[in-house]
Coordinates of C-alpha atoms in Angstrom, one line a residue:
M5 CA 0.0 0.0 0.0
K6 CA 1.4 3.4 -1.0
F7 CA 0.7 6.5 1.1
I8 CA 1.4 9.9 -0.5
S9 CA 1.0 13.5 0.7
I10 CA -2.4 15.0 0.1
D11 CA -0.6 17.9 -1.7
K12 CA 0.6 15.5 -4.3
V13 CA -2.7 13.7 -4.9
K14 CA -4.2 14.5 -8.3
P15 CA -7.7 14.0 -9.7
N16 CA -8.4 10.5 -11.0
M17 CA -6.1 8.8 -8.5
I18 CA -7.8 5.9 -6.8
L19 CA -8.1 5.2 -3.0
D20 CA -6.5 2.0 -1.8
M21 CA -8.5 1.9 1.5
D22 CA -11.5 3.6 3.1
I23 CA -11.0 7.2 4.3
R24 CA -12.8 8.2 7.5
S25 CA -13.7 11.5 9.1
F26 CA -12.9 12.7 12.7
N27 CA -15.9 10.8 14.1
G28 CA -15.1 7.6 12.2
K29 CA -17.7 8.0 9.5
I30 CA -16.5 6.8 6.1
L31 CA -15.9 9.7 3.8
Y32 CA -14.9 7.7 0.8
E33 CA -14.6 4.0 0.2
K34 CA -11.7 2.0 -1.2
G35 CA -11.7 2.2 -5.0
T36 CA -13.1 5.8 -5.1
I37 CA -11.8 7.8 -8.0
L38 CA -10.8 11.2 -6.6
D39 CA -11.6 14.6 -8.0
E40 CA -10.6 18.1 -6.8
Q41 CA -13.7 18.4 -4.5
K42 CA -13.0 15.0 -2.8
I43 CA -9.3 15.9 -2.3
K44 CA -10.3 19.2 -0.7
I45 CA -12.8 17.5 1.7
I46 CA -10.1 14.9 2.7
K47 CA -7.6 17.7 3.4
N48 CA -10.2 19.7 5.4
N49 CA -10.7 16.7 7.6
G50 CA -7.0 16.9 8.7
I51 CA -5.9 13.9 6.6
F52 CA -2.5 14.7 5.0
K53 CA -1.4 11.3 3.7
I54 CA -3.7 8.9 1.9
P55 CA -3.2 5.4 0.3
I56 CA -3.2 5.3 -3.5
K57 CA -3.7 2.1 -5.4
N58 CA -1.2 1.0 -8.0
I59 CA -3.4 0.2 -11.0
S60 CA -2.9 -1.2 -14.5
N61 CA -2.7 1.1 -17.5
E62 CA -6.1 -0.1 -18.7
K63 CA -7.8 0.7 -15.4
K64 CA -5.8 4.0 -15.2
L65 CA -7.0 4.9 -18.6
N66 CA -10.6 4.0 -17.7
S67 CA -10.4 6.2 -14.6
Y68 CA -9.5 9.2 -16.8
I69 CA -11.7 8.8 -19.8
H70 CA -14.7 6.9 -21.0
T71 CA -14.0 4.4 -23.8
T72 CA -17.1 4.8 -25.9
I73 CA -17.0 1.2 -27.2
S74 CA -15.3 -1.7 -25.6
K75 CA -12.7 -3.7 -27.6
E76 CA -14.9 -6.8 -27.2
L77 CA -18.0 -5.1 -28.7
L78 CA -15.9 -3.5 -31.5
E79 CA -14.4 -6.9 -32.5
K80 CA -17.8 -8.7 -32.3
S81 CA -19.5 -5.9 -34.3
F82 CA -16.7 -6.2 -37.0
L83 CA -17.2 -9.9 -37.4
K84 CA -20.9 -9.5 -37.7
T85 CA -20.5 -6.7 -40.2
K86 CA -18.1 -8.8 -42.3
K87 CA -20.5 -11.7 -42.3
I88 CA -23.4 -9.4 -43.4
F89 CA -21.4 -8.0 -46.3
E90 CA -20.0 -11.4 -47.4
T91 CA -23.5 -12.9 -47.4
L92 CA -24.7 -9.9 -49.5
M93 CA -21.8 -10.5 -51.9
N94 CA -22.5 -14.2 -52.3
T95 CA -26.3 -14.2 -52.3
G96 CA -27.4 -10.7 -53.2
E97 CA -29.5 -10.6 -50.0
L98 CA -29.0 -8.0 -47.2
N99 CA -30.1 -9.2 -43.8
M100 CA -31.5 -6.0 -42.3
S101 CA -32.3 -7.6 -39.0
E102 CA -28.6 -8.4 -38.4
V103 CA -27.6 -4.9 -39.6
E104 CA -30.1 -3.4 -37.1
E105 CA -28.8 -5.6 -34.3
V106 CA -25.2 -4.4 -34.8
T107 CA -26.3 -0.8 -34.9
A108 CA -28.4 -1.1 -31.8
E109 CA -25.6 -2.6 -29.8
I110 CA -23.1 0.0 -30.8
I111 CA -25.5 2.9 -30.2
N112 CA -26.5 1.7 -26.8
E113 CA -22.9 1.5 -25.6
M114 CA -21.9 4.8 -27.1
S115 CA -24.8 6.6 -25.6
N116 CA -24.1 5.2 -22.1
N117 CA -20.4 6.1 -22.3
F118 CA -20.5 9.5 -24.0
S119 CA -19.0 12.1 -21.7
D120 CA -16.7 15.1 -21.5
K121 CA -13.6 13.0 -21.6
I122 CA -13.8 10.3 -24.3
F123 CA -11.8 7.9 -26.4
V124 CA -13.4 6.5 -29.6
P125 CA -11.8 3.3 -30.8
L126 CA -12.1 2.5 -34.5
K127 CA -11.5 -0.9 -36.2
K128 CA -7.9 -1.1 -37.5
L129 CA -7.5 -2.7 -40.9
K130 CA -5.7 -6.1 -40.8
S131 CA -6.2 -7.0 -44.5
Y132 CA -6.8 -4.9 -47.5
D133 CA -9.8 -7.2 -48.4
D134 CA -11.4 -6.2 -45.0
Y135 CA -11.4 -2.5 -45.8
L136 CA -15.1 -2.4 -46.9
F137 CA -16.2 -4.0 -43.6
S138 CA -14.0 -2.0 -41.2
H139 CA -14.8 1.2 -43.1
S140 CA -18.5 0.7 -42.9
L141 CA -18.3 0.0 -39.1
N142 CA -16.0 3.0 -38.5
V143 CA -18.3 5.4 -40.5
M144 CA -21.2 4.2 -38.4
I145 CA -19.2 4.9 -35.2
L146 CA -17.9 8.3 -36.3
S147 CA -21.4 9.4 -37.6
A148 CA -22.9 8.4 -34.2
L149 CA -20.2 10.3 -32.4
I150 CA -20.9 13.5 -34.4
A151 CA -24.6 13.1 -33.8
L152 CA -24.1 12.6 -30.0
D153 CA -22.1 15.9 -29.9
M154 CA -25.0 17.6 -31.7
G155 CA -27.4 16.3 -28.9
V156 CA -29.1 13.8 -31.2
K157 CA -30.8 11.0 -29.3
D158 CA -33.0 7.9 -29.6
D159 CA -34.5 7.1 -33.1
E160 CA -32.7 9.9 -34.9
L161 CA -29.3 8.8 -33.5
Y162 CA -30.1 5.2 -34.4
E163 CA -31.0 6.2 -38.0
I164 CA -27.8 8.2 -38.5
A165 CA -25.8 5.2 -37.3
L166 CA -27.8 2.9 -39.6
S167 CA -27.1 5.2 -42.5
G168 CA -23.4 4.9 -41.7
I169 CA -23.1 1.1 -41.7
L170 CA -25.2 0.9 -44.9
H171 CA -23.6 3.7 -46.9
D172 CA -21.3 1.4 -48.9
V173 CA -23.4 -1.7 -49.3
G174 CA -23.5 -0.9 -53.1
K175 CA -19.8 -1.6 -53.3
T176 CA -20.5 -5.3 -52.9
K177 CA -21.4 -5.1 -56.6
I178 CA -18.0 -3.7 -57.5
P179 CA -15.3 -6.3 -58.1
L180 CA -12.6 -6.4 -55.4
E181 CA -9.8 -6.1 -58.0
I182 CA -11.2 -2.6 -58.7
L183 CA -12.0 -1.6 -55.1
N184 CA -8.5 -2.7 -53.9
A185 CA -6.5 -1.8 -56.9
P186 CA -3.0 -0.7 -55.9
R187 CA -3.1 2.2 -58.4
K188 CA -5.1 5.1 -59.5
L189 CA -8.3 4.1 -61.2
S190 CA -8.9 4.8 -64.9
S191 CA -11.6 7.4 -65.6
D192 CA -14.0 4.5 -66.7
E193 CA -13.3 2.6 -63.6
F194 CA -13.9 5.6 -61.4
E195 CA -17.2 6.3 -63.2
F196 CA -18.2 2.6 -62.5
V197 CA -17.3 2.9 -58.8
K198 CA -19.5 6.0 -58.5
N199 CA -22.4 3.8 -59.3
H200 CA -22.1 2.2 -55.9
V201 CA -24.4 5.0 -54.6
I202 CA -27.2 3.9 -57.0
Y203 CA -26.5 0.2 -56.1
T204 CA -26.9 1.0 -52.4
K205 CA -30.3 2.5 -53.0
E206 CA -31.3 -0.6 -55.1
I207 CA -30.1 -3.0 -52.5
L208 CA -32.0 -1.3 -49.7
E209 CA -35.2 -1.1 -51.6
N210 CA -34.9 -4.7 -52.8
S211 CA -34.5 -5.7 -49.2
G212 CA -37.8 -4.1 -48.4
Y213 CA -36.3 -1.2 -46.5
N214 CA -38.0 2.1 -47.2
D215 CA -36.9 4.6 -44.5
K216 CA -36.4 7.7 -46.6
R217 CA -34.0 9.5 -44.2
V218 CA -31.7 6.5 -43.8
I219 CA -31.6 5.9 -47.5
E220 CA -30.9 9.6 -48.2
G221 CA -28.0 9.6 -45.8
S222 CA -26.6 6.4 -47.2
I223 CA -26.6 7.6 -50.8
E224 CA -25.6 11.2 -50.2
H225 CA -22.2 10.7 -48.5
H226 CA -20.3 11.7 -51.7
E227 CA -22.3 15.0 -52.1
R228 CA -20.2 18.1 -51.3
F229 CA -21.3 21.3 -49.7
D230 CA -20.4 23.4 -52.7
G231 CA -22.3 21.1 -55.1
T232 CA -19.2 19.4 -56.7
G233 CA -19.9 15.9 -55.3
Y234 CA -21.7 13.0 -56.9
I235 CA -24.1 11.6 -58.0
F236 CA -27.0 14.1 -57.5
K237 CA -24.9 17.3 -57.3
K238 CA -26.8 18.5 -54.3
K239 CA -25.5 21.6 -52.5
G240 CA -25.5 23.0 -49.0
K241 CA -28.5 22.2 -46.9
D242 CA -30.2 20.5 -49.9
I243 CA -28.0 17.6 -48.8
S244 CA -29.8 15.8 -46.0
L245 CA -28.5 16.1 -42.5
Y246 CA -27.6 12.4 -42.4
G247 CA -25.7 12.8 -45.7
R248 CA -23.7 15.8 -44.5
I249 CA -22.7 13.9 -41.3
L250 CA -21.7 10.8 -43.3
A251 CA -19.6 12.9 -45.7
L252 CA -17.3 13.9 -42.9
S253 CA -17.2 10.4 -41.3
D254 CA -16.5 8.8 -44.7
V255 CA -13.6 11.0 -45.5
Y256 CA -12.0 11.0 -42.0
D257 CA -11.9 7.2 -41.9
A258 CA -10.8 6.9 -45.5
L259 CA -7.8 9.2 -45.1
T260 CA -6.7 7.7 -41.8
S261 CA -6.9 4.1 -43.1
K262 CA -4.1 2.2 -44.8
R263 CA -5.1 1.2 -48.3
S264 CA -3.5 -0.9 -51.0
Y265 CA -2.5 2.3 -52.8
K266 CA -1.6 4.6 -50.0
D267 CA -0.3 4.9 -46.4
P268 CA -2.6 6.3 -43.8
W269 CA -2.6 10.0 -43.0
T270 CA -2.0 11.0 -39.4
P271 CA -5.2 12.2 -37.5
Y272 CA -3.7 15.7 -37.3
K273 CA -3.1 15.9 -41.0
T274 CA -6.6 14.6 -41.7
I275 CA -8.3 17.1 -39.3
S276 CA -6.2 19.9 -40.8
Y277 CA -7.3 18.9 -44.3
M278 CA -10.9 18.7 -43.4
L279 CA -10.9 22.1 -41.7
S280 CA -9.4 23.6 -44.8
H281 CA -12.3 22.2 -46.8
V282 CA -15.2 23.4 -44.8
N283 CA -17.8 25.2 -46.9
K284 CA -16.3 23.6 -49.9
D285 CA -16.6 19.9 -49.2
F286 CA -18.2 19.9 -45.7
D287 CA -20.9 21.6 -43.7
P288 CA -18.9 23.9 -41.3
D289 CA -21.3 23.4 -38.4
I290 CA -21.1 19.6 -38.6
A291 CA -17.3 19.8 -39.0
Q292 CA -17.3 21.6 -35.6
N293 CA -19.1 18.7 -34.0
L294 CA -16.4 16.3 -35.3
I295 CA -13.7 18.6 -33.8
N296 CA -15.6 18.8 -30.5
S297 CA -15.5 15.0 -30.3
L298 CA -12.0 14.2 -31.6
G299 CA -10.4 17.5 -30.6
L300 CA -7.7 19.4 -32.5
F301 CA -5.3 16.6 -31.5
P302 CA -7.3 13.4 -32.2
P303 CA -6.6 10.1 -30.5
G304 CA -3.8 8.2 -32.2
M305 CA -1.6 11.2 -32.8
C306 CA 2.0 11.1 -31.6
V307 CA 3.3 14.3 -30.0
M308 CA 6.3 15.8 -28.2
L309 CA 5.7 17.7 -25.0
N310 CA 7.6 20.7 -23.7
D311 CA 9.7 18.5 -21.4
N312 CA 10.9 16.7 -24.6
S313 CA 9.0 13.5 -23.7
K314 CA 7.1 11.8 -26.5
G315 CA 3.6 10.5 -26.1
I316 CA 0.4 9.4 -27.9
I317 CA -3.0 11.1 -27.6
I318 CA -5.4 8.7 -26.1
G319 CA -8.4 10.8 -25.2
T320 CA -10.3 14.1 -25.9
N321 CA -11.4 16.8 -23.4
R322 CA -14.5 17.9 -25.2
N323 CA -14.6 21.1 -23.0
N324 CA -11.1 22.0 -24.0
K325 CA -10.1 20.8 -27.4
M326 CA -6.6 22.1 -27.2
K327 CA -5.9 20.0 -24.1
P328 CA -6.1 16.3 -24.8
I329 CA -5.1 13.3 -22.6
V330 CA -1.7 11.9 -23.4
K331 CA 0.0 8.6 -22.6
V332 CA 3.7 8.9 -22.0
N333 CA 5.3 5.5 -21.3
N334 CA 3.3 4.3 -18.4
D335 CA 2.0 7.6 -17.3
I336 CA -1.3 9.2 -18.3
I337 CA -1.3 13.0 -18.4
D338 CA -4.5 15.1 -18.7
L339 CA -3.2 18.4 -20.2
N340 CA -6.3 20.1 -19.0
E341 CA -5.2 19.6 -15.5
E342 CA -1.4 19.7 -15.9
K343 CA -1.1 23.4 -16.6
N344 CA 2.7 23.5 -17.0
I345 CA 2.8 20.7 -19.6
R346 CA 1.9 21.4 -23.2
I347 CA 2.3 20.0 -26.7
V348 CA 5.1 21.6 -28.7
K349 CA 5.4 19.4 -31.7
I350 CA 3.3 17.0 -33.8
L351 CA 5.3 13.8 -34.8
D352 CA 4.7 12.2 -38.1
Y353 CA 4.9 8.6 -37.2
Q354 CA 1.9 6.6 -35.9
P355 CA 2.0 3.8 -33.3
I356 CA 1.9 0.2 -34.5
D357 CA 0.2 -1.3 -31.5
D358 CA -3.1 -0.4 -29.8
F359 CA -2.9 2.3 -27.2

């Protein structure tokens, strides 16, 4: 058991035994996560050393931030999504009940865990052939994240997420040798790939699905705010809300993913690009919701701090987008609380392992 001075205790540390007041009443039980108010109350009770638990990195991470989706659910949802798409490829049939089940599970967990300090895990690509499946899942997660920041709830949140997972079902009609070609597509091939938007609409309608808002969102993710997108050349607010949300989610995941023909962009480069294209490609208001959730320093970014230490962003302070949560070796540092520590440089490399 490790006792430390109350003056050195920081928010999010965890008590290793019960703390009692003058009269023996339990102030806080073992396992309590401390905050500034609790620390002040303990100090006001004349307690100047308290036992702090040595905890694992995973538990330490969870004491700082809310992981919006567990690794277990993320992997299970990916396998289900892959099965749905492979069945569609092989039989031409889309099992909407399974799509709805995946969506409902993700939305339920994200809604329960959405808070001011968040980490949003996305499915990392393990095989180029898995891109369509992982991308569809990631676009669903990112779209739901944007919607949660907008204050969207219940049926509308579910519909936006459903649009996300369905947005590329039309690509099951595009040969994999074109989708995963390790080169720039010819003009004819690119025109063919554009048709996946129409194929998506056909697949949904043939499956008996007729929710207009979900279908609109699914087929409008390549429309652009200035009218230069495809296929319908819609512009501004003529693009549905769902379509404008999916446009951001689709591009963010595409740029940060490794493909057969390109290396992934860093989260910082991707966010910078997207900010430079608001009003042109993206709705500026919805872009702000994405920034609110991912921060100006999105999770996954490697940085150097002013003490020359190197770390990786693992979480976002939604109330202070300039002050993320950083993992440095075995330490987790909330820059919103550590006023003397700051980011001085963005590093180009990305971590290989999960963080």
